[in-house]
Short mmCIF file of C-alpha atoms in Angstrom, two decimals:
data_model
loop_
_atom_site.label_atom_id
_atom_site.label_comp_id
_atom_site.label_asym_id
_atom_site.label_seq_id
_atom_site.Cartn_x
_atom_site.Cartn_y
_atom_site.Cartn_z
CA UNK A 24 58.87 4.93 26.43
CA UNK A 25 57.23 2.21 24.38
CA UNK A 26 54.53 3.62 22.11
CA UNK A 27 51.05 2.22 22.78
CA UNK A 28 50.48 1.89 19.04
CA UNK A 29 53.42 1.00 16.84
CA UNK A 30 52.78 0.87 13.10
CA UNK A 31 55.60 -0.16 10.80
CA UNK A 32 55.71 -0.11 7.02
CA UNK A 33 52.07 -1.04 6.37
CA UNK A 34 51.02 -1.90 2.82
CA UNK A 35 47.46 -2.65 1.81
CA UNK A 36 45.94 -3.44 -1.57
CA UNK A 37 42.27 -3.44 -2.56
CA UNK A 38 42.49 -5.44 -5.76
CA UNK A 39 44.75 -3.33 -7.94
CA UNK A 40 44.47 -0.22 -5.77
CA UNK A 41 47.52 0.27 -3.56
CA UNK A 42 45.69 1.95 -0.66
CA UNK A 43 48.51 2.14 1.89
CA UNK A 44 52.12 2.37 0.70
CA UNK A 45 54.45 1.87 3.60
CA UNK A 46 52.88 3.85 6.43
CA UNK A 47 54.68 4.04 9.76
CA UNK A 48 53.37 5.74 12.89
CA UNK A 49 53.93 5.64 16.64
CA UNK A 50 51.29 6.85 19.08
CA UNK A 51 52.23 7.28 22.72
CA UNK A 52 50.02 6.95 25.74
CA UNK A 53 47.80 9.99 26.25
CA UNK A 54 48.43 11.38 22.78
CA UNK A 55 45.68 12.62 20.46
CA UNK A 56 46.54 12.17 16.81
CA UNK A 57 44.28 13.62 14.12
CA UNK A 58 44.57 12.20 10.62
CA UNK A 59 43.29 14.18 7.67
CA UNK A 60 43.48 13.62 3.95
CA UNK A 61 41.41 13.58 0.77
CA UNK A 62 38.88 10.80 0.26
CA UNK A 63 40.55 7.63 -0.92
CA UNK A 64 43.82 8.63 0.72
CA UNK A 65 43.75 5.56 2.99
CA UNK A 66 43.04 7.28 6.32
CA UNK A 67 40.06 5.09 7.27
CA UNK A 68 41.90 2.02 6.05
CA UNK A 69 44.88 2.86 8.25
CA UNK A 70 42.60 3.34 11.26
CA UNK A 71 40.81 0.04 10.58
CA UNK A 72 44.15 -1.77 10.35
CA UNK A 73 44.91 -0.82 13.96
CA UNK A 74 42.14 -3.11 15.28
CA UNK A 75 42.40 -5.43 12.29
CA UNK A 76 38.95 -4.77 10.86
CA UNK A 77 41.06 -4.49 7.74
CA UNK A 78 43.84 -6.96 7.02
CA UNK A 79 47.13 -5.51 5.84
CA UNK A 80 49.37 -7.24 3.32
CA UNK A 81 52.81 -6.21 4.57
CA UNK A 82 54.08 -4.64 7.77
CA UNK A 83 53.74 -4.87 11.52
CA UNK A 84 51.34 -3.38 14.04
CA UNK A 85 51.85 -3.74 17.79
CA UNK A 86 49.21 -2.40 20.18
CA UNK A 87 50.02 -2.24 23.89
CA UNK A 88 52.73 -4.83 23.40
CA UNK A 89 50.44 -7.24 21.53
CA UNK A 90 51.45 -8.08 17.98
CA UNK A 91 48.47 -8.36 15.60
CA UNK A 92 49.44 -11.73 14.22
CA UNK A 93 46.95 -14.32 15.48
CA UNK A 94 43.19 -14.54 15.99
CA UNK A 95 43.65 -14.56 19.78
CA UNK A 96 45.89 -11.53 19.68
CA UNK A 97 43.48 -9.71 17.40
CA UNK A 98 40.63 -10.27 19.85
CA UNK A 99 42.90 -9.26 22.74
CA UNK A 100 43.78 -6.02 20.95
CA UNK A 101 40.16 -5.30 20.09
CA UNK A 102 39.28 -5.48 23.78
CA UNK A 103 41.80 -2.71 24.47
CA UNK A 104 40.89 -0.55 21.47
CA UNK A 105 37.50 1.14 21.23
CA UNK A 106 36.18 2.23 17.87
CA UNK A 107 33.60 4.80 16.87
CA UNK A 108 32.21 4.63 13.35
CA UNK A 109 30.94 7.20 10.89
CA UNK A 110 27.48 5.57 10.83
CA UNK A 111 27.37 4.84 14.61
CA UNK A 112 26.54 1.13 14.05
CA UNK A 113 24.48 0.79 17.20
CA UNK A 114 22.85 -2.61 17.56
CA UNK A 115 19.41 -1.87 16.13
CA UNK A 116 17.52 -4.58 18.05
CA UNK A 117 18.81 -3.59 21.48
CA UNK A 118 18.02 -0.68 23.77
CA UNK A 119 20.70 1.88 24.55
CA UNK A 120 21.59 0.25 27.85
CA UNK A 121 21.68 -3.20 26.22
CA UNK A 122 23.99 -1.80 23.54
CA UNK A 123 26.33 -0.76 26.32
CA UNK A 124 26.16 -3.98 28.33
CA UNK A 125 26.30 -6.67 25.61
CA UNK A 126 30.06 -6.73 25.07
CA UNK A 127 30.76 -6.10 28.76
CA UNK A 128 28.88 -9.28 29.58
CA UNK A 129 29.99 -11.49 26.69
CA UNK A 130 33.60 -10.34 26.41
CA UNK A 131 34.50 -8.90 29.82
CA UNK A 132 32.25 -11.42 31.63
CA UNK A 133 30.85 -8.76 33.94
CA UNK A 134 27.63 -9.40 35.83
CA UNK A 135 24.34 -7.86 34.71
CA UNK A 136 24.26 -5.43 37.64
CA UNK A 137 27.86 -4.37 37.31
CA UNK A 138 27.65 -3.82 33.55
CA UNK A 139 24.41 -1.85 33.89
CA UNK A 140 25.91 0.38 36.54
CA UNK A 141 28.89 1.10 34.29
CA UNK A 142 26.52 1.72 31.37
CA UNK A 143 24.37 4.20 33.29
CA UNK A 144 27.44 6.06 34.59
CA UNK A 145 28.74 6.40 31.04
CA UNK A 146 25.38 7.58 29.71
CA UNK A 147 25.49 10.25 32.40
CA UNK A 148 28.94 11.19 31.22
CA UNK A 149 27.91 11.58 27.56
CA UNK A 150 24.84 13.52 28.65
CA UNK A 151 21.91 11.21 27.84
CA UNK A 152 21.04 9.24 30.98
CA UNK A 153 17.32 9.58 30.19
CA UNK A 154 17.64 7.56 26.97
CA UNK A 155 18.80 4.30 28.57
CA UNK A 156 15.64 2.41 27.63
CA UNK A 157 15.25 3.93 24.14
CA UNK A 158 16.05 2.09 20.90
CA UNK A 159 18.67 3.55 18.55
CA UNK A 160 16.03 4.49 15.95
CA UNK A 161 14.39 6.78 18.50
CA UNK A 162 17.56 8.87 18.95
CA UNK A 163 19.00 11.72 16.90
CA UNK A 164 22.28 11.17 15.06
CA UNK A 165 24.22 13.09 17.68
CA UNK A 166 22.68 11.07 20.49
CA UNK A 167 23.39 7.81 18.64
CA UNK A 168 27.03 8.75 18.20
CA UNK A 169 27.34 9.63 21.89
CA UNK A 170 25.85 6.23 22.77
CA UNK A 171 28.38 4.64 20.41
CA UNK A 172 31.22 6.43 22.23
CA UNK A 173 29.83 5.27 25.58
CA UNK A 174 29.53 1.72 24.25
CA UNK A 175 33.22 1.70 23.34
CA UNK A 176 34.21 3.29 26.67
CA UNK A 177 32.30 0.64 28.61
CA UNK A 178 35.04 -1.82 27.69
CA UNK A 179 37.65 0.38 29.43
CA UNK A 180 39.77 0.73 26.30
CA UNK A 181 43.33 2.02 26.44
CA UNK A 182 42.97 3.57 22.98
CA UNK A 183 40.00 5.05 21.14
CA UNK A 184 39.76 5.17 17.36
CA UNK A 185 37.33 7.59 15.71
CA UNK A 186 36.52 7.06 12.03
CA UNK A 187 34.96 10.32 10.79
CA UNK A 188 32.65 10.45 13.82
CA UNK A 189 30.85 13.65 12.82
CA UNK A 190 30.67 13.45 9.04
CA UNK A 191 27.25 11.77 8.99
CA UNK A 192 25.75 14.29 11.41
CA UNK A 193 23.61 17.36 10.84
CA UNK A 194 25.63 20.51 11.57
CA UNK A 195 23.82 21.33 14.80
CA UNK A 196 24.68 17.92 16.26
CA UNK A 197 28.39 17.99 15.55
CA UNK A 198 29.23 20.07 18.62
CA UNK A 199 27.62 17.73 21.14
CA UNK A 200 29.75 14.84 19.84
CA UNK A 201 32.95 16.91 19.64
CA UNK A 202 32.39 18.11 23.23
CA UNK A 203 32.34 14.52 24.43
CA UNK A 204 35.52 13.80 22.46
CA UNK A 205 37.22 16.90 23.85
CA UNK A 206 36.36 15.90 27.41
CA UNK A 207 37.78 12.46 26.70
CA UNK A 208 41.01 13.96 25.36
CA UNK A 209 41.31 16.17 28.46
CA UNK A 210 41.06 13.06 30.66
CA UNK A 211 44.17 11.74 28.95
CA UNK A 212 42.62 9.12 26.67
CA UNK A 213 44.86 8.03 23.82
CA UNK A 214 42.96 8.83 20.64
CA UNK A 215 43.47 8.42 16.93
CA UNK A 216 40.89 10.48 15.08
CA UNK A 217 40.14 10.61 11.36
CA UNK A 218 38.26 13.88 11.00
CA UNK A 219 38.30 17.18 9.19
CA UNK A 220 37.04 19.08 12.22
CA UNK A 221 39.88 21.59 12.45
CA UNK A 222 38.45 23.18 15.58
CA UNK A 223 38.74 19.87 17.39
CA UNK A 224 42.23 19.28 16.01
CA UNK A 225 43.39 22.69 17.15
CA UNK A 226 41.93 22.23 20.62
CA UNK A 227 42.84 18.63 21.33
CA UNK A 228 45.46 17.23 18.96
CA UNK A 229 49.08 16.71 19.92
CA UNK A 230 49.89 15.84 16.36
CA UNK A 231 48.25 16.14 12.96
CA UNK A 232 48.94 13.93 10.01
CA UNK A 233 48.16 14.44 6.34
CA UNK A 234 47.75 11.20 4.45
CA UNK A 235 47.59 11.26 0.66
CA UNK A 236 47.67 8.39 -1.81
CA UNK A 237 48.60 5.97 0.94
CA UNK A 238 51.64 7.79 2.31
CA UNK A 239 52.15 10.25 5.16
CA UNK A 240 52.79 13.62 3.57
CA UNK A 241 53.29 15.66 6.71
CA UNK A 242 53.28 15.07 10.45
CA UNK A 243 53.43 18.00 12.87
CA UNK A 244 51.92 19.70 15.90
CA UNK A 245 48.67 21.57 15.05
CA UNK A 246 50.38 24.98 15.20
CA UNK A 247 53.08 23.98 12.76
CA UNK A 248 50.74 21.88 10.68
CA UNK A 249 48.16 24.61 10.14
CA UNK A 250 50.85 27.08 9.10
CA UNK A 251 52.80 24.54 7.09
CA UNK A 252 54.89 25.53 4.12
CA UNK A 253 54.35 22.16 2.48
CA UNK A 254 52.58 22.69 -0.83
CA UNK A 255 50.25 19.70 -0.57
CA UNK A 256 49.34 20.37 3.05
CA UNK A 257 48.45 23.97 2.23
CA UNK A 258 46.42 22.95 -0.80
CA UNK A 259 44.46 20.44 1.23
CA UNK A 260 43.95 22.75 4.20
CA UNK A 261 42.68 25.50 1.91
CA UNK A 262 39.94 23.11 0.80
CA UNK A 263 38.81 21.92 4.24
CA UNK A 264 39.07 25.36 5.81
CA UNK A 265 37.09 26.89 2.90
CA UNK A 266 39.68 29.64 2.61
CA UNK B 5 -19.47 24.16 31.78
CA UNK B 6 -18.68 21.85 28.94
CA UNK B 7 -16.85 18.72 29.83
CA UNK B 8 -14.17 17.24 27.59
CA UNK B 9 -15.58 13.95 26.29
CA UNK B 10 -13.39 11.04 27.39
CA UNK B 11 -13.12 9.30 24.04
CA UNK B 12 -9.40 8.81 23.80
CA UNK B 13 -8.04 5.92 25.86
CA UNK B 14 -5.24 7.20 28.07
CA UNK B 15 -1.71 6.28 27.07
CA UNK B 16 -2.58 5.58 23.43
CA UNK B 17 -0.28 7.17 20.89
CA UNK B 18 -2.67 6.46 18.02
CA UNK B 19 -4.85 9.17 16.56
CA UNK B 20 -8.39 8.75 17.78
CA UNK B 21 -10.88 7.39 15.29
CA UNK B 22 -14.33 6.50 16.65
CA UNK B 23 -14.68 2.76 16.94
CA UNK B 24 -11.16 2.16 15.67
CA UNK B 25 -9.91 0.39 18.77
CA UNK B 26 -12.44 -2.41 18.58
CA UNK B 27 -12.04 -3.11 14.86
CA UNK B 28 -8.34 -2.35 14.84
CA UNK B 29 -7.50 -5.05 17.32
CA UNK B 30 -9.17 -7.80 15.34
CA UNK B 31 -7.52 -8.83 12.10
CA UNK B 32 -10.28 -8.52 9.46
CA UNK B 33 -9.04 -11.66 7.69
CA UNK B 34 -10.48 -13.68 10.56
CA UNK B 35 -13.73 -13.08 8.67
CA UNK B 36 -12.57 -15.43 5.92
CA UNK B 37 -11.78 -18.14 8.46
CA UNK B 38 -15.25 -17.76 9.94
CA UNK B 39 -16.82 -17.84 6.47
CA UNK B 40 -15.08 -21.09 5.46
CA UNK B 41 -15.90 -22.75 8.79
CA UNK B 42 -19.47 -21.51 8.35
CA UNK B 43 -19.73 -23.19 4.95
CA UNK B 44 -18.46 -26.43 6.46
CA UNK B 45 -20.98 -26.26 9.31
CA UNK B 46 -23.80 -25.67 6.80
CA UNK B 47 -22.66 -28.69 4.76
CA UNK B 48 -22.51 -30.81 7.91
CA UNK B 49 -26.05 -29.81 8.94
CA UNK B 50 -27.72 -29.90 5.55
CA UNK B 51 -26.11 -33.10 4.32
CA UNK B 52 -24.50 -34.95 7.24
CA UNK B 53 -24.28 -37.94 4.90
CA UNK B 54 -21.75 -37.79 3.24
CA UNK B 55 -20.05 -34.59 4.50
CA UNK B 56 -19.95 -35.34 8.24
CA UNK B 57 -19.02 -38.95 7.49
CA UNK B 58 -16.10 -37.76 5.34
CA UNK B 59 -14.88 -35.42 8.05
CA UNK B 60 -14.98 -38.18 10.67
CA UNK B 61 -13.27 -40.65 8.34
CA UNK B 62 -10.38 -38.31 7.46
CA UNK B 63 -9.99 -37.07 11.08
CA UNK B 64 -6.91 -39.18 11.83
CA UNK B 65 -5.47 -38.01 8.48
CA UNK B 66 -5.73 -34.41 9.68
CA UNK B 67 -3.69 -35.31 12.75
CA UNK B 68 -1.04 -37.00 10.59
CA UNK B 69 -0.86 -33.94 8.32
CA UNK B 70 -0.43 -31.67 11.36
CA UNK B 71 2.19 -34.00 12.86
CA UNK B 72 4.21 -34.08 9.64
CA UNK B 73 3.90 -30.33 9.10
CA UNK B 74 4.91 -29.35 12.62
CA UNK B 75 7.82 -31.78 12.95
CA UNK B 76 9.25 -31.15 9.49
CA UNK B 77 8.93 -27.40 9.95
CA UNK B 78 10.72 -27.46 13.31
CA UNK B 79 13.53 -29.55 11.81
CA UNK B 80 13.61 -27.32 8.74
CA UNK B 81 14.31 -24.27 10.91
CA UNK B 82 17.40 -26.00 12.32
CA UNK B 83 18.61 -27.43 8.99
CA UNK B 84 18.01 -24.08 7.31
CA UNK B 85 20.08 -22.20 9.91
CA UNK B 86 22.97 -24.64 9.54
CA UNK B 87 22.67 -24.55 5.75
CA UNK B 88 22.43 -20.76 5.68
CA UNK B 89 25.51 -20.35 7.89
CA UNK B 90 27.27 -22.90 5.68
CA UNK B 91 26.43 -20.88 2.58
CA UNK B 92 28.00 -17.83 4.25
CA UNK B 93 31.04 -19.66 5.62
CA UNK B 94 34.44 -18.45 4.45
CA UNK B 95 35.77 -21.99 4.77
CA UNK B 96 35.56 -23.26 1.16
CA UNK B 97 34.74 -26.82 2.26
CA UNK B 98 31.72 -25.81 4.38
CA UNK B 99 30.58 -23.34 1.75
CA UNK B 100 30.95 -25.97 -0.98
CA UNK B 101 28.97 -28.61 0.92
CA UNK B 102 26.15 -26.19 1.74
CA UNK B 103 25.97 -24.88 -1.82
CA UNK B 104 26.00 -28.38 -3.29
CA UNK B 105 23.15 -29.37 -0.97
CA UNK B 106 21.05 -26.35 -1.90
CA UNK B 107 21.70 -26.66 -5.64
CA UNK B 108 20.92 -30.39 -5.82
CA UNK B 109 17.83 -30.34 -3.62
CA UNK B 110 16.38 -27.25 -5.29
CA UNK B 111 16.69 -28.92 -8.68
CA UNK B 112 14.63 -32.03 -7.93
CA UNK B 113 10.83 -32.01 -7.50
CA UNK B 114 9.71 -32.76 -3.95
CA UNK B 115 7.50 -35.61 -5.16
CA UNK B 116 10.47 -37.32 -6.83
CA UNK B 117 12.58 -36.77 -3.71
CA UNK B 118 9.92 -38.36 -1.50
CA UNK B 119 9.58 -41.36 -3.82
CA UNK B 120 13.36 -41.74 -3.85
CA UNK B 121 13.63 -41.66 -0.03
CA UNK B 122 10.81 -44.20 0.31
CA UNK B 123 11.54 -46.67 -2.48
CA UNK B 124 15.23 -46.26 -3.36
CA UNK B 125 16.91 -45.17 -0.13
CA UNK B 126 16.00 -48.30 1.92
CA UNK B 127 17.49 -50.57 -0.77
CA UNK B 128 20.68 -48.52 -0.79
CA UNK B 129 20.89 -48.81 3.01
CA UNK B 130 20.20 -52.56 2.88
CA UNK B 131 22.94 -53.14 0.33
CA UNK B 132 25.43 -51.15 2.38
CA UNK B 133 24.38 -53.26 5.40
CA UNK B 134 24.97 -56.49 3.50
CA UNK B 135 28.30 -55.25 2.27
CA UNK B 136 29.37 -54.29 5.80
CA UNK B 137 27.75 -57.45 7.13
CA UNK B 138 25.69 -55.64 9.78
CA UNK B 139 22.27 -57.24 10.04
CA UNK B 140 20.52 -54.22 11.63
CA UNK B 141 21.34 -52.11 8.60
CA UNK B 142 20.79 -54.93 6.12
CA UNK B 143 17.24 -55.40 7.41
CA UNK B 144 16.39 -51.66 7.35
CA UNK B 145 12.76 -51.02 6.46
CA UNK B 146 11.42 -47.58 5.61
CA UNK B 147 9.01 -46.14 8.18
CA UNK B 148 6.52 -44.09 6.12
CA UNK B 149 6.05 -41.19 8.55
CA UNK B 150 9.74 -40.97 9.41
CA UNK B 151 10.64 -41.06 5.72
CA UNK B 152 8.06 -38.37 4.94
CA UNK B 153 9.38 -36.03 7.66
CA UNK B 154 12.96 -36.62 6.56
CA UNK B 155 12.14 -36.06 2.88
CA UNK B 156 10.27 -32.82 3.50
CA UNK B 157 12.94 -31.57 5.91
CA UNK B 158 15.75 -32.18 3.43
CA UNK B 159 13.84 -30.38 0.68
CA UNK B 160 12.51 -27.43 2.67
CA UNK B 161 15.79 -27.13 4.58
CA UNK B 162 17.43 -26.15 1.29
CA UNK B 163 14.90 -23.40 0.61
CA UNK B 164 15.16 -22.27 4.21
CA UNK B 165 18.97 -22.10 3.93
CA UNK B 166 18.61 -19.55 1.17
CA UNK B 167 16.10 -17.53 3.19
CA UNK B 168 18.41 -17.46 6.21
CA UNK B 169 21.39 -16.59 4.03
CA UNK B 170 19.56 -13.66 2.48
CA UNK B 171 18.31 -12.56 5.91
CA UNK B 172 21.79 -12.60 7.45
CA UNK B 173 23.24 -10.79 4.43
CA UNK B 174 20.59 -8.09 4.73
CA UNK B 175 22.02 -6.98 8.09
CA UNK B 176 24.44 -4.08 7.47
CA UNK B 177 28.12 -4.95 7.69
CA UNK B 178 28.63 -2.20 10.28
CA UNK B 179 26.72 -4.30 12.83
CA UNK B 180 29.32 -7.08 12.59
CA UNK B 181 32.17 -4.57 12.59
CA UNK B 182 30.85 -2.88 15.72
CA UNK B 183 30.51 -6.23 17.48
CA UNK B 184 33.98 -7.39 16.42
CA UNK B 185 35.56 -4.05 17.34
CA UNK B 186 34.27 -4.58 20.89
CA UNK B 187 36.20 -7.84 21.05
CA UNK B 188 33.29 -10.21 20.44
CA UNK B 189 34.18 -13.39 18.59
CA UNK B 190 32.62 -14.28 15.24
CA UNK B 191 30.30 -16.70 17.02
CA UNK B 192 29.28 -14.15 19.67
CA UNK B 193 28.51 -11.47 17.10
CA UNK B 194 26.42 -13.94 15.09
CA UNK B 195 24.57 -15.16 18.17
CA UNK B 196 23.90 -11.82 19.89
CA UNK B 197 23.85 -9.27 17.06
CA UNK B 198 23.31 -10.70 13.58
CA UNK B 199 20.94 -13.65 14.01
CA UNK B 200 18.46 -11.86 16.33
CA UNK B 201 18.08 -9.15 13.69
CA UNK B 202 18.04 -11.60 10.77
CA UNK B 203 15.24 -13.61 12.41
CA UNK B 204 12.96 -10.58 12.30
CA UNK B 205 13.83 -9.98 8.66
CA UNK B 206 13.11 -13.55 7.60
CA UNK B 207 9.84 -13.96 9.50
CA UNK B 208 7.55 -13.19 6.53
CA UNK B 209 9.25 -15.58 4.07
CA UNK B 210 9.60 -18.24 6.76
CA UNK B 211 5.88 -17.91 7.46
CA UNK B 212 5.19 -18.42 3.77
CA UNK B 213 7.35 -21.56 3.85
CA UNK B 214 5.30 -22.94 6.74
CA UNK B 215 2.08 -22.52 4.77
CA UNK B 216 3.64 -23.94 1.60
CA UNK B 217 4.98 -26.88 3.61
CA UNK B 218 1.54 -27.68 4.98
CA UNK B 219 0.15 -27.83 1.47
CA UNK B 220 3.08 -29.78 0.04
CA UNK B 221 2.73 -32.31 2.86
CA UNK B 222 -0.11 -33.86 0.80
CA UNK B 223 2.59 -35.31 -1.47
CA UNK B 224 3.48 -37.80 1.26
CA UNK B 225 0.21 -39.56 0.46
CA UNK B 226 2.02 -41.33 -2.39
CA UNK B 227 4.53 -42.92 -0.01
CA UNK B 228 2.05 -44.82 2.14
CA UNK B 229 1.45 -42.11 4.74
CA UNK B 230 -2.21 -41.95 5.76
CA UNK B 231 -2.43 -38.17 5.76
CA UNK B 232 -5.51 -36.07 5.00
CA UNK B 233 -5.20 -36.46 1.23
CA UNK B 234 -4.67 -40.22 1.33
CA UNK B 235 -7.57 -40.73 3.74
CA UNK B 236 -9.76 -38.74 1.34
CA UNK B 237 -8.74 -41.01 -1.51
CA UNK B 238 -9.50 -44.08 0.61
CA UNK B 239 -12.99 -42.79 1.38
CA UNK B 240 -13.64 -42.09 -2.27
CA UNK B 241 -12.44 -45.54 -3.29
CA UNK B 242 -15.32 -46.99 -1.28
CA UNK B 243 -18.11 -44.47 -1.88
CA UNK B 244 -17.28 -43.05 -5.34
CA UNK B 245 -18.31 -39.46 -4.56
CA UNK B 246 -15.40 -37.29 -5.78
CA UNK B 247 -17.24 -33.94 -5.59
CA UNK B 248 -18.12 -34.27 -1.92
CA UNK B 249 -14.83 -35.84 -0.82
CA UNK B 250 -12.48 -33.45 -2.58
CA UNK B 251 -14.58 -30.39 -1.68
CA UNK B 252 -14.42 -31.45 1.96
CA UNK B 253 -10.67 -32.16 1.84
CA UNK B 254 -10.05 -28.83 0.11
CA UNK B 255 -12.07 -26.97 2.76
CA UNK B 256 -10.16 -28.64 5.59
CA UNK B 257 -6.80 -27.66 4.04
CA UNK B 258 -8.13 -24.15 3.52
CA UNK B 259 -9.13 -23.76 7.16
CA UNK B 260 -5.70 -24.96 8.27
CA UNK B 261 -3.77 -22.64 5.94
CA UNK B 262 -5.97 -19.66 6.78
CA UNK B 263 -5.43 -20.26 10.49
CA UNK B 264 -1.68 -20.53 9.92
CA UNK B 265 -1.70 -17.30 7.93
CA UNK B 266 -3.37 -15.54 10.88
CA UNK B 267 -0.78 -17.02 13.25
CA UNK B 268 2.08 -15.85 11.03
CA UNK B 269 0.59 -12.36 10.73
CA UNK B 270 0.23 -12.18 14.51
CA UNK B 271 3.83 -13.24 15.14
CA UNK B 272 5.10 -10.79 12.54
CA UNK B 273 3.20 -7.95 14.12
CA UNK B 274 4.51 -8.79 17.57
CA UNK B 275 8.15 -9.03 16.57
CA UNK B 276 8.15 -6.01 14.30
CA UNK B 277 10.87 -3.48 15.00
CA UNK B 278 12.17 -0.51 13.11
CA UNK B 279 15.76 -0.11 12.17
#
C-alpha cells in the first residue's frame, strides 16, 4: 500500500547548521508515529517540512500522492494536513468559533452555517462547547490547545501533525490535551507527533523514532523501542523517563 | 430588616466606586477642549473687533485645512499600507522600490517637497509633454489644493509605511504559520489574520500621524493654498495686528487638534483587545 506520507533523503541547512542529514520515513494510513530526540535534533524541523512550513534543500516529500514541489501543491497538501503547534497559535483577534470557521470558509469555501455547525460539533468533541464565543486570551493553555486541535480537524485533514503539543502547558493541563489526542488516534487518524510524553507513546504509537543530530537513530514499535539495546536510545530514554 | 443598597449597576464587572460611573465615562481631557473654547468665546464677547472678525475672515481657511487633512490622511492610509507591504515583500524589486521611496521621502523636509511639487514638478511635466508632443500634458498647470494633497500624501505615506511595517512585524510569526498550515494563501492570511491584528497595534501611532498631519498642513500656505494659516496672514497684511491674528489662529488649531486627540483616544479604547 502506498504510504500517505513518503519522505526521502531530506537534507536541511540553517546557515552552517546541518539540521537534517538524509532523513527517510514512510507513514501509512492510520498509523501513529511518535518522534523523540534531544533539542536541536531536527524533530520539529522534520515535522515542519511535511507541510512545507520549512523548506528543505535536498530530497523528496510526497503526501497523499501530492509531491511538494509547487506553490499549488504545497497549498493542496496543507489542506490535507492539520498542524498543532507548541504555542497553540490561535488567532488572537477572533473568537473560538471564528478561529474554527475562518479557514473552512476561505479555503474550503463552506457556508457560514455549515462551517459553524462543524465548529460546534468539534468543540463538543474536544470538550469545550461552552467556550465558543470566548476569545483565546480568556482560555487556559489546555483549552487553547484543544481549540487548536479542533481548528485543524475542522478542515477534515487526512494527517495530523503535532509539534510538542503539551510542552508549553502546566502539568495539570497536559492530560486533557493528551486525552483528545488519544481519542483521535483510536478513531484511526494518521498522526505524526513530536512529543516526549511516553505515556501517550506507549498507549497510542505504532512506531517510535529517535532522531539525533539530523539522522534517525532508531525506529521501532513502542515495546521494542522502550526496551531497546541501542546505547543512544537508552541514554536518551533514561533522561526523559527520569530513571 | 436591612435592605442591601442597590449601588452597583447590574452586569458591571468593575469594582464599585461611588460616583465612578459618571466621571469614568467622560474623558477628563474634554475639560481642556472646553477651556480653550471658553477662552475663545470670552475673546469674541469682550473684543468682537478684531477677534470675531478674524474668525469670520479665516472661516473658509478652516474648511480648506480640514479638507486637505482629511483627504491626505485617507490617501496616506492606503499609500502606507501598500508601502508597508512593499517593505515586507520578499520580492527584491518590490522591496527595493518601497525602501527607496521611504528613504528618499524621509530625508527631505516636507516644506521643500511641497515647494518642489508646486514649482518644479509642473515644469517637468510640461517639458515631457512638449517632448512627447501631447498638448494636454504640455499645458499642465499645478492646481494648488491637488498639489498640496499629493505632496502631503507622498510624504506622510512614507512615514505611514514604516508604521504599518512595524505593526505587521509585531504580530507573532506563529499566527502566519497557523494560517498557512490551514491551507490559507499568503494573501488570505494577511487579509484575515495579520492585518486585522496589525491595525489594532498601529492605531496609537497612526492617530499621532493624523494630528501631526493636521498641524503640518499649514505648510501648504506657501504654495498658494488659502488654508487657515494663509488666511491669517492675509488678514494681518491688511490690519497689522499680529498678536490678535496669530493668537486666534493658534487657538483654532489647538481646538482642532484637541478634538482629534479625543477622537483618536475614543477609537483606541473601542478597538482595544488583549492578546
